Short mmCIF file of C-alpha atoms and ligand atoms in Angstrom, two decimals:
data_model
loop_
_atom_site.label_atom_id
_atom_site.label_comp_id
_atom_site.label_asym_id
_atom_site.label_seq_id
_atom_site.Cartn_x
_atom_site.Cartn_y
_atom_site.Cartn_z
CA MET A 1 206.98 56.49 119.76
CA ASN A 2 210.34 57.08 121.43
CA GLU A 3 212.66 54.46 122.95
CA SER A 4 211.55 54.89 126.56
CA ASN A 5 207.91 54.43 125.64
CA LYS A 6 208.70 51.26 123.69
CA LYS A 7 210.30 49.67 126.73
CA LYS A 8 207.30 50.27 128.96
CA LYS A 9 205.32 47.23 130.01
CA SER A 10 202.04 47.17 128.10
CA THR A 11 199.00 48.11 130.14
CA VAL A 12 195.26 47.65 129.93
CA CYS A 13 195.28 51.14 128.45
CA ASP A 14 197.56 49.98 125.61
CA SER A 15 195.21 47.14 124.80
CA ILE A 16 192.24 49.53 124.82
CA LEU A 17 194.08 51.74 122.33
CA ASP A 18 194.63 48.67 120.11
CA MET A 19 190.87 48.03 120.00
CA ASN A 20 190.29 50.83 117.47
CA LEU A 21 187.08 52.01 119.09
CA VAL A 22 185.01 54.56 117.18
CA PRO A 23 183.38 56.91 119.73
CA SER A 24 180.26 58.16 118.00
CA ILE A 25 177.27 60.40 118.56
CA GLU A 26 174.08 60.34 116.53
CA TRP A 27 171.82 63.33 117.01
CA GLY A 28 168.88 65.24 115.58
CA TYR A 29 166.32 67.92 116.34
CA SER A 30 163.47 65.43 116.80
CA SER A 31 163.15 62.32 118.87
CA GLY A 32 163.76 59.12 116.92
CA ALA A 33 165.30 61.02 113.98
CA LEU A 34 168.99 61.08 114.86
CA VAL A 35 170.08 61.99 111.35
CA HIS A 36 173.47 63.54 112.11
CA GLN A 37 176.52 61.53 113.04
CA HIS A 38 179.86 62.59 114.47
CA VAL A 39 182.90 60.55 115.35
CA GLY A 40 185.48 61.59 117.93
CA GLU A 41 188.54 60.32 119.70
CA TYR A 42 189.32 58.28 122.74
CA THR A 43 192.10 58.07 125.20
CA CYS A 44 192.89 56.33 128.49
CA TYR A 45 195.52 56.46 131.19
CA ALA A 46 197.28 54.20 133.61
CA THR A 47 198.84 54.82 136.98
CA VAL A 48 200.74 52.36 139.15
CA ALA A 49 197.56 50.84 140.57
CA TYR A 50 194.83 51.79 138.10
CA ASP A 51 193.86 51.46 134.44
CA SER A 52 191.12 53.70 133.16
CA GLY A 53 188.54 52.53 130.67
CA ALA A 54 188.24 54.25 127.30
CA LEU A 55 187.60 57.96 127.79
CA ASN A 56 185.61 59.19 124.80
CA HIS A 57 185.30 62.72 123.43
CA VAL A 58 183.12 63.69 120.50
CA THR A 59 182.46 67.27 119.44
CA ILE A 60 179.23 67.91 117.58
CA GLY A 61 178.09 70.99 115.72
CA GLU A 62 181.47 72.24 114.53
CA ARG A 63 181.47 71.10 110.92
CA GLY A 64 178.20 72.12 109.27
CA GLY A 65 177.81 75.07 111.62
CA PRO A 66 176.87 75.37 115.28
CA LEU A 67 173.77 73.74 116.68
CA LYS A 68 170.62 75.86 116.70
CA PRO A 69 170.51 78.04 119.83
CA GLY A 70 167.72 77.10 122.20
CA ALA A 71 166.94 73.86 120.32
CA THR A 72 166.33 70.54 122.00
CA ILE A 73 168.95 68.05 120.83
CA TYR A 74 168.14 64.33 120.91
CA TYR A 75 171.18 62.07 120.86
CA ARG A 76 172.73 58.75 121.66
CA VAL A 77 176.33 57.80 122.25
CA GLY A 78 178.11 54.60 121.28
CA ASP A 79 180.30 53.02 118.66
CA LYS A 80 178.96 53.12 115.12
CA VAL A 81 181.22 50.30 113.92
CA LYS A 82 180.29 47.95 116.75
CA GLY A 83 176.66 49.10 116.60
CA VAL A 84 176.50 49.57 120.37
CA TRP A 85 174.39 52.54 121.48
CA SER A 86 173.03 54.17 124.62
CA ASP A 87 169.37 54.99 125.06
CA GLU A 88 168.23 58.22 123.43
CA LEU A 89 169.01 61.23 125.62
CA GLU A 90 168.22 64.91 125.23
CA PHE A 91 169.47 68.32 126.25
CA THR A 92 168.62 71.92 125.39
CA MET A 93 171.14 74.14 123.64
CA ALA A 94 172.05 77.49 125.18
CA PRO A 95 169.86 80.35 123.94
CA PRO A 96 171.31 82.89 121.47
CA ARG A 97 174.11 85.03 122.89
CA GLY A 98 172.97 88.47 124.07
CA PRO A 99 170.80 90.18 126.67
CA SER A 100 167.58 89.35 124.81
CA SER A 101 168.12 85.76 126.02
CA LEU A 102 167.79 86.82 129.65
CA PRO A 103 166.52 85.64 132.08
CA TYR A 104 169.07 82.84 132.42
CA ARG A 105 169.46 80.56 135.42
CA LEU A 106 172.91 79.35 136.50
CA GLY A 107 173.25 76.52 139.00
CA LEU A 108 176.29 76.85 141.26
CA ILE A 109 178.01 73.87 142.88
CA GLY A 110 181.33 73.57 144.69
CA ASP A 111 183.13 70.68 146.37
CA LEU A 112 180.53 68.13 145.34
CA GLY A 113 182.14 64.82 146.25
CA GLN A 114 180.07 61.64 146.34
CA THR A 115 178.31 61.30 149.66
CA GLU A 116 174.66 61.22 150.70
CA HIS A 117 174.96 65.02 150.90
CA SER A 118 176.18 65.18 147.29
CA LEU A 119 173.12 63.20 146.19
CA GLU A 120 170.86 65.55 148.13
CA THR A 121 172.50 68.57 146.48
CA LEU A 122 172.00 67.03 143.03
CA ASP A 123 168.35 66.23 143.81
CA HIS A 124 167.69 69.75 145.01
CA ILE A 125 169.45 71.45 142.14
CA ARG A 126 167.45 69.39 139.65
CA PHE A 127 164.28 70.58 141.37
CA ASN A 128 165.41 74.19 140.70
CA ASN A 129 165.90 73.42 137.00
CA PRO A 130 168.91 75.60 136.08
CA ASP A 131 169.88 76.23 132.44
CA SER A 132 173.48 75.12 133.08
CA ILE A 133 175.85 74.36 135.94
CA MET A 134 179.13 75.90 137.08
CA LEU A 135 181.12 73.50 139.26
CA VAL A 136 184.01 75.40 140.80
CA GLY A 137 186.33 72.53 141.66
CA ASP A 138 186.72 69.55 144.02
CA MET A 139 184.69 67.03 142.12
CA SER A 140 185.20 63.34 142.94
CA TYR A 141 187.66 63.62 145.85
CA ALA A 142 189.61 60.87 144.11
CA ASP A 143 192.85 62.19 145.64
CA GLY A 144 194.84 59.82 143.49
CA TYR A 145 192.53 56.82 144.12
CA HIS A 146 191.23 56.67 140.56
CA PRO A 147 188.26 54.27 140.88
CA ARG A 148 186.58 57.20 142.63
CA TRP A 149 186.53 59.04 139.29
CA ASP A 150 184.49 56.19 137.82
CA THR A 151 181.97 56.09 140.66
CA TRP A 152 181.66 59.89 140.56
CA GLY A 153 181.11 59.81 136.79
CA ARG A 154 178.33 57.26 137.23
CA MET A 155 176.78 59.38 140.00
CA VAL A 156 176.61 62.58 137.93
CA SER A 157 175.92 61.11 134.47
CA GLU A 158 172.14 61.27 134.77
CA HIS A 159 172.61 65.03 135.24
CA THR A 160 175.57 65.73 132.94
CA SER A 161 173.93 63.85 130.05
CA ARG A 162 170.99 66.27 130.13
CA LEU A 163 172.47 69.56 131.24
CA VAL A 164 175.68 71.42 130.42
CA TRP A 165 178.14 71.36 133.30
CA MET A 166 181.19 73.64 133.13
CA TYR A 167 184.14 72.96 135.42
CA THR A 168 187.23 74.45 136.88
CA GLU A 169 189.76 72.49 138.90
CA GLY A 170 190.15 72.28 142.67
CA ASN A 171 193.00 71.04 144.85
CA HIS A 172 191.39 67.59 145.02
CA GLU A 173 191.92 67.26 141.28
CA ILE A 174 195.68 67.54 141.85
CA GLU A 175 197.45 64.20 141.55
CA ALA A 176 200.53 63.09 143.40
CA SER A 177 203.27 64.59 141.29
CA HIS A 178 204.34 62.48 138.33
CA ASP A 179 207.70 64.23 137.92
CA LYS A 180 210.73 64.99 140.03
CA TYR A 181 209.91 68.71 140.15
CA HIS A 182 206.62 68.06 142.00
CA THR A 183 204.70 69.99 139.38
CA PRO A 184 200.99 69.91 140.18
CA ASP A 185 199.50 67.35 137.86
CA PHE A 186 195.88 67.03 136.81
CA LEU A 187 196.16 63.72 134.94
CA ALA A 188 192.62 62.41 135.47
CA TYR A 189 190.98 65.85 135.19
CA LEU A 190 192.71 66.67 131.91
CA LYS A 191 192.07 63.24 130.40
CA ARG A 192 188.41 63.08 131.41
CA PHE A 193 187.06 66.61 130.96
CA LYS A 194 187.27 68.75 127.83
CA MET A 195 186.44 72.38 128.41
CA PRO A 196 186.49 74.63 125.31
CA PHE A 197 189.58 76.61 126.31
CA GLU A 198 190.95 77.18 122.78
CA HIS A 199 187.73 79.05 121.89
CA SER A 200 188.68 81.78 124.35
CA GLY A 201 192.32 81.98 123.27
CA SER A 202 193.55 80.15 126.37
CA HIS A 203 196.47 77.74 126.06
CA SER A 204 195.35 75.71 129.05
CA GLN A 205 192.36 73.64 130.06
CA LEU A 206 192.99 75.01 133.58
CA TYR A 207 191.53 78.47 132.70
CA TYR A 208 189.14 79.56 129.98
CA SER A 209 186.01 81.60 129.35
CA TYR A 210 182.71 81.27 127.53
CA ASP A 211 179.60 83.28 126.78
CA VAL A 212 176.11 82.13 127.56
CA ALA A 213 172.94 84.22 127.08
CA GLY A 214 173.84 87.67 128.53
CA ALA A 215 176.83 86.48 130.56
CA HIS A 216 180.56 86.20 130.00
CA ILE A 217 181.86 83.52 132.34
CA ILE A 218 185.55 83.24 133.22
CA MET A 219 186.87 80.08 134.86
CA LEU A 220 190.19 80.79 136.56
CA GLY A 221 192.72 78.23 137.80
CA SER A 222 193.62 78.60 141.47
CA TYR A 223 196.31 75.94 140.94
CA ALA A 224 197.79 77.21 137.69
CA LYS A 225 200.43 79.97 137.71
CA TYR A 226 198.76 83.36 138.18
CA GLY A 227 201.63 85.83 138.68
CA LYS A 228 201.83 88.99 136.59
CA ASP A 229 204.30 87.27 134.26
CA SER A 230 202.14 84.14 133.92
CA ASP A 231 200.28 82.94 130.87
CA GLN A 232 197.06 82.90 132.90
CA TYR A 233 197.40 86.58 133.84
CA ALA A 234 198.19 87.64 130.26
CA TRP A 235 195.25 85.63 128.96
CA LEU A 236 192.89 87.08 131.61
CA GLU A 237 193.90 90.64 130.68
CA GLN A 238 193.15 89.95 127.02
CA ASP A 239 189.93 88.14 127.79
CA LEU A 240 188.58 91.02 129.91
CA MET A 241 189.47 93.56 127.19
CA LYS A 242 187.39 91.64 124.64
CA ILE A 243 184.16 91.73 126.65
CA ASN A 244 181.33 93.71 125.06
CA ARG A 245 178.95 94.66 127.89
CA ARG A 246 176.15 95.39 125.42
CA ILE A 247 176.20 91.69 124.46
CA THR A 248 177.18 90.19 127.82
CA PRO A 249 176.23 92.73 130.49
CA TRP A 250 177.06 90.17 133.23
CA VAL A 251 180.60 89.03 133.93
CA ILE A 252 180.97 86.12 136.33
CA VAL A 253 184.25 84.59 137.49
CA GLY A 254 184.58 81.08 138.91
CA MET A 255 187.62 79.70 140.74
CA HIS A 256 188.27 77.21 143.51
CA ALA A 257 190.05 78.98 146.39
CA PRO A 258 188.08 82.00 147.69
CA TRP A 259 189.59 85.47 147.99
CA TYR A 260 187.08 86.41 150.71
CA ASN A 261 186.73 83.83 153.45
CA SER A 262 186.23 84.32 157.19
CA ASN A 263 186.31 80.62 158.05
CA HIS A 264 189.29 79.19 159.93
CA ASN A 265 189.72 76.57 157.24
CA HIS A 266 191.76 77.72 154.22
CA TYR A 267 191.90 81.23 155.71
CA GLY A 268 194.14 83.45 153.60
CA GLU A 269 194.92 80.78 151.00
CA GLY A 270 193.53 82.86 148.14
CA GLU A 271 195.31 86.01 149.29
CA GLU A 272 198.30 85.91 146.94
CA MET A 273 196.09 85.42 143.89
CA ARG A 274 193.73 88.14 145.13
CA THR A 275 196.44 90.77 145.45
CA ILE A 276 197.61 90.02 141.92
CA MET A 277 194.31 89.69 140.06
CA GLU A 278 191.66 91.58 142.03
CA PRO A 279 192.52 95.06 140.60
CA LEU A 280 192.08 93.70 137.08
CA LEU A 281 188.67 92.18 137.81
CA TYR A 282 187.59 95.35 139.61
CA GLN A 283 188.65 97.61 136.72
CA HIS A 284 186.52 95.55 134.38
CA GLY A 285 183.50 95.63 136.65
CA VAL A 286 183.17 91.90 137.30
CA ASP A 287 179.76 91.27 138.92
CA PHE A 288 180.15 87.95 140.76
CA ILE A 289 183.03 85.77 141.90
CA ILE A 290 182.04 82.19 142.66
CA SER A 291 184.39 79.95 144.63
CA GLY A 292 184.42 76.80 146.78
CA HIS A 293 187.18 75.07 148.81
CA VAL A 294 185.80 76.07 152.23
CA HIS A 295 183.12 73.54 153.10
CA ALA A 296 180.47 76.02 154.14
CA TYR A 297 178.46 78.83 152.60
CA GLU A 298 179.54 82.46 152.71
CA ARG A 299 178.31 85.47 150.73
CA SER A 300 179.96 88.87 150.70
CA GLU A 301 178.68 92.36 150.16
CA HIS A 302 180.00 94.19 147.10
CA VAL A 303 183.64 94.53 148.08
CA TYR A 304 187.03 95.58 146.76
CA ASP A 305 190.30 95.24 148.68
CA PHE A 306 188.33 94.32 151.83
CA ARG A 307 186.37 97.63 151.75
CA LEU A 308 182.69 97.85 150.90
CA ASP A 309 182.45 99.22 147.36
CA GLU A 310 179.33 99.45 145.21
CA CYS A 311 181.40 98.60 142.12
CA GLY A 312 183.20 95.64 143.64
CA PRO A 313 182.01 92.12 142.85
CA MET A 314 179.86 90.04 145.17
CA HIS A 315 181.74 86.91 146.29
CA ILE A 316 179.81 83.68 146.74
CA ASN A 317 181.54 80.76 148.40
CA ILE A 318 179.59 77.64 147.61
CA GLY A 319 182.02 74.90 148.72
CA ASP A 320 179.15 73.13 150.47
CA GLY A 321 178.18 70.59 147.79
CA GLY A 322 178.64 67.48 149.95
CA ASN A 323 182.25 66.32 150.13
CA ARG A 324 183.53 63.46 152.32
CA GLU A 325 185.66 65.65 154.60
CA GLY A 326 182.70 67.27 156.36
CA LEU A 327 181.72 70.87 157.04
CA ASP A 328 183.98 73.67 158.26
CA PHE A 329 182.37 75.03 161.45
CA ASP A 330 184.92 77.46 162.89
CA TYR A 331 184.85 81.16 162.01
CA TYR A 332 186.72 84.34 162.82
CA LYS A 333 184.74 87.37 164.00
CA GLN A 334 182.47 88.28 161.10
CA PRO A 335 184.11 91.03 158.97
CA ASP A 336 182.10 93.93 157.50
CA TRP A 337 182.32 92.52 154.01
CA SER A 338 180.75 89.20 155.06
CA ALA A 339 176.98 89.30 154.60
CA LEU A 340 176.02 85.78 155.62
CA ARG A 341 177.87 82.57 156.45
CA GLU A 342 176.74 79.13 157.54
CA PRO A 343 178.28 75.66 157.69
CA SER A 344 175.54 73.66 155.93
CA TYR A 345 175.43 71.68 152.70
CA GLY A 346 173.63 73.25 149.75
CA HIS A 347 173.83 74.84 146.31
CA GLY A 348 173.34 78.24 144.70
CA ILE A 349 171.05 79.55 141.98
CA LEU A 350 171.99 82.74 140.15
CA ASP A 351 169.12 84.18 138.13
CA LEU A 352 170.29 86.80 135.64
CA LEU A 353 166.95 88.53 135.19
CA ASN A 354 167.79 91.33 132.75
CA GLU A 355 170.77 93.61 131.97
CA THR A 356 170.90 95.16 135.44
CA HIS A 357 169.05 92.91 137.89
CA ALA A 358 170.04 89.51 139.18
CA GLU A 359 168.77 87.41 142.05
CA PHE A 360 171.00 85.04 143.95
CA THR A 361 169.55 82.32 146.16
CA TRP A 362 171.31 79.82 148.38
CA TYR A 363 169.47 76.57 149.10
CA ARG A 364 170.45 74.67 152.21
CA ASN A 365 170.01 70.87 151.98
CA LYS A 366 168.62 70.37 155.46
CA ASP A 367 165.02 69.67 154.58
CA SER A 368 163.65 67.09 152.22
CA VAL A 369 162.81 69.86 149.76
CA PRO A 370 165.12 72.67 148.61
CA GLU A 371 164.78 75.40 151.20
CA THR A 372 165.50 79.05 150.40
CA SER A 373 168.10 79.99 152.98
CA ASP A 374 169.54 83.23 151.65
CA ILE A 375 168.19 85.44 148.90
CA VAL A 376 169.52 88.73 147.60
CA MET A 377 168.52 90.97 144.71
CA VAL A 378 171.52 92.52 142.99
CA LEU A 379 171.06 95.77 141.10
CA ARG A 380 174.14 96.70 139.10
CA ASN A 381 174.98 100.29 138.42
CA PRO A 382 175.98 100.37 134.69
CA ASN A 383 178.69 102.93 135.58
CA CYS A 384 180.49 100.16 137.46
CA ARG A 385 180.88 98.24 134.23
CA THR A 386 182.95 100.79 132.33
CA ALA A 387 186.56 99.71 132.13
CA LEU A 388 188.71 102.36 133.80
FE1 FE B 401 186.92 70.76 148.94
MN1 MN B 402 189.31 72.41 147.93
#
């Protein structure tokens, strides 16, 4: 510990760190037989007006080999020294990597927040039973008021304890700057969420990739540096080169700020990033780009550089999860690339059916049951997937 840290007034966080907690998971392949045990680490943070509780992270399945693909894992979380445990929970592991594990169902959420609309979105997405979730930023809308992270965590935990959720950060994860250079800071996001960025060679939790079934999924950071000389750009280039389309025929990119948006709100905000990175994603035949930020739904045709192009990705803006700021109603004249747009709350389901066919469905929240509001079958020409 250096001098300046020593002089700091002790916080609730310091006293939590002195408690020597032992975050633990017990798990097994059958209910009631949680024969494996793993211990992890905990952290916490303090701001001027807030002290977090203990934030626990335990990784299972690393030592002793990965967990069995497709298996149901029964587990409980707690502290093995204190003997305090949760109820038994369960989740299903991802199937083996490769196209033989298709079909695979991805649930798509953006700008979730914690309103009555958020709850409706979660209810409806559970009804559709996806295999995992991509949440493309704007989660709790804490905006620096940290108790909102705790209420959001409680709201989603019945879902996140049973289903894998993968995240990328939105502007509402940005904290008021903690340094004099006004560097965007993601204090709560980085302390609370652990995405497996090192596994994809990324140096930052703000962008990473992973494989699931027949899909390679890239989570980009709209609020990390993305210029041609940036670490994110260099990493993306490498990551795209490593893709083997025979193993992961589908390549899906998630990010927060859309590159294709005809709504008045946030219009043009993704444009700088698009001009820098779009050629790269196009060359590698990316199939879908999922974004949020605009609080409405919009789906594009296959497009590249604002022109219709069979080999361009389809953009899906799903920033309609249920945030507290409301919907974005005002649009420009509908461009050719825009297939459908509507300011309603909802969520998306992307069914990767086989190597070449996928079906995307948007579900609007309006009714008491999930209502199919847009549905499109996507047939990918394999020639579009050859790197140029
Ligand atoms: Fe938002
Ligand atoms: Mn946003």
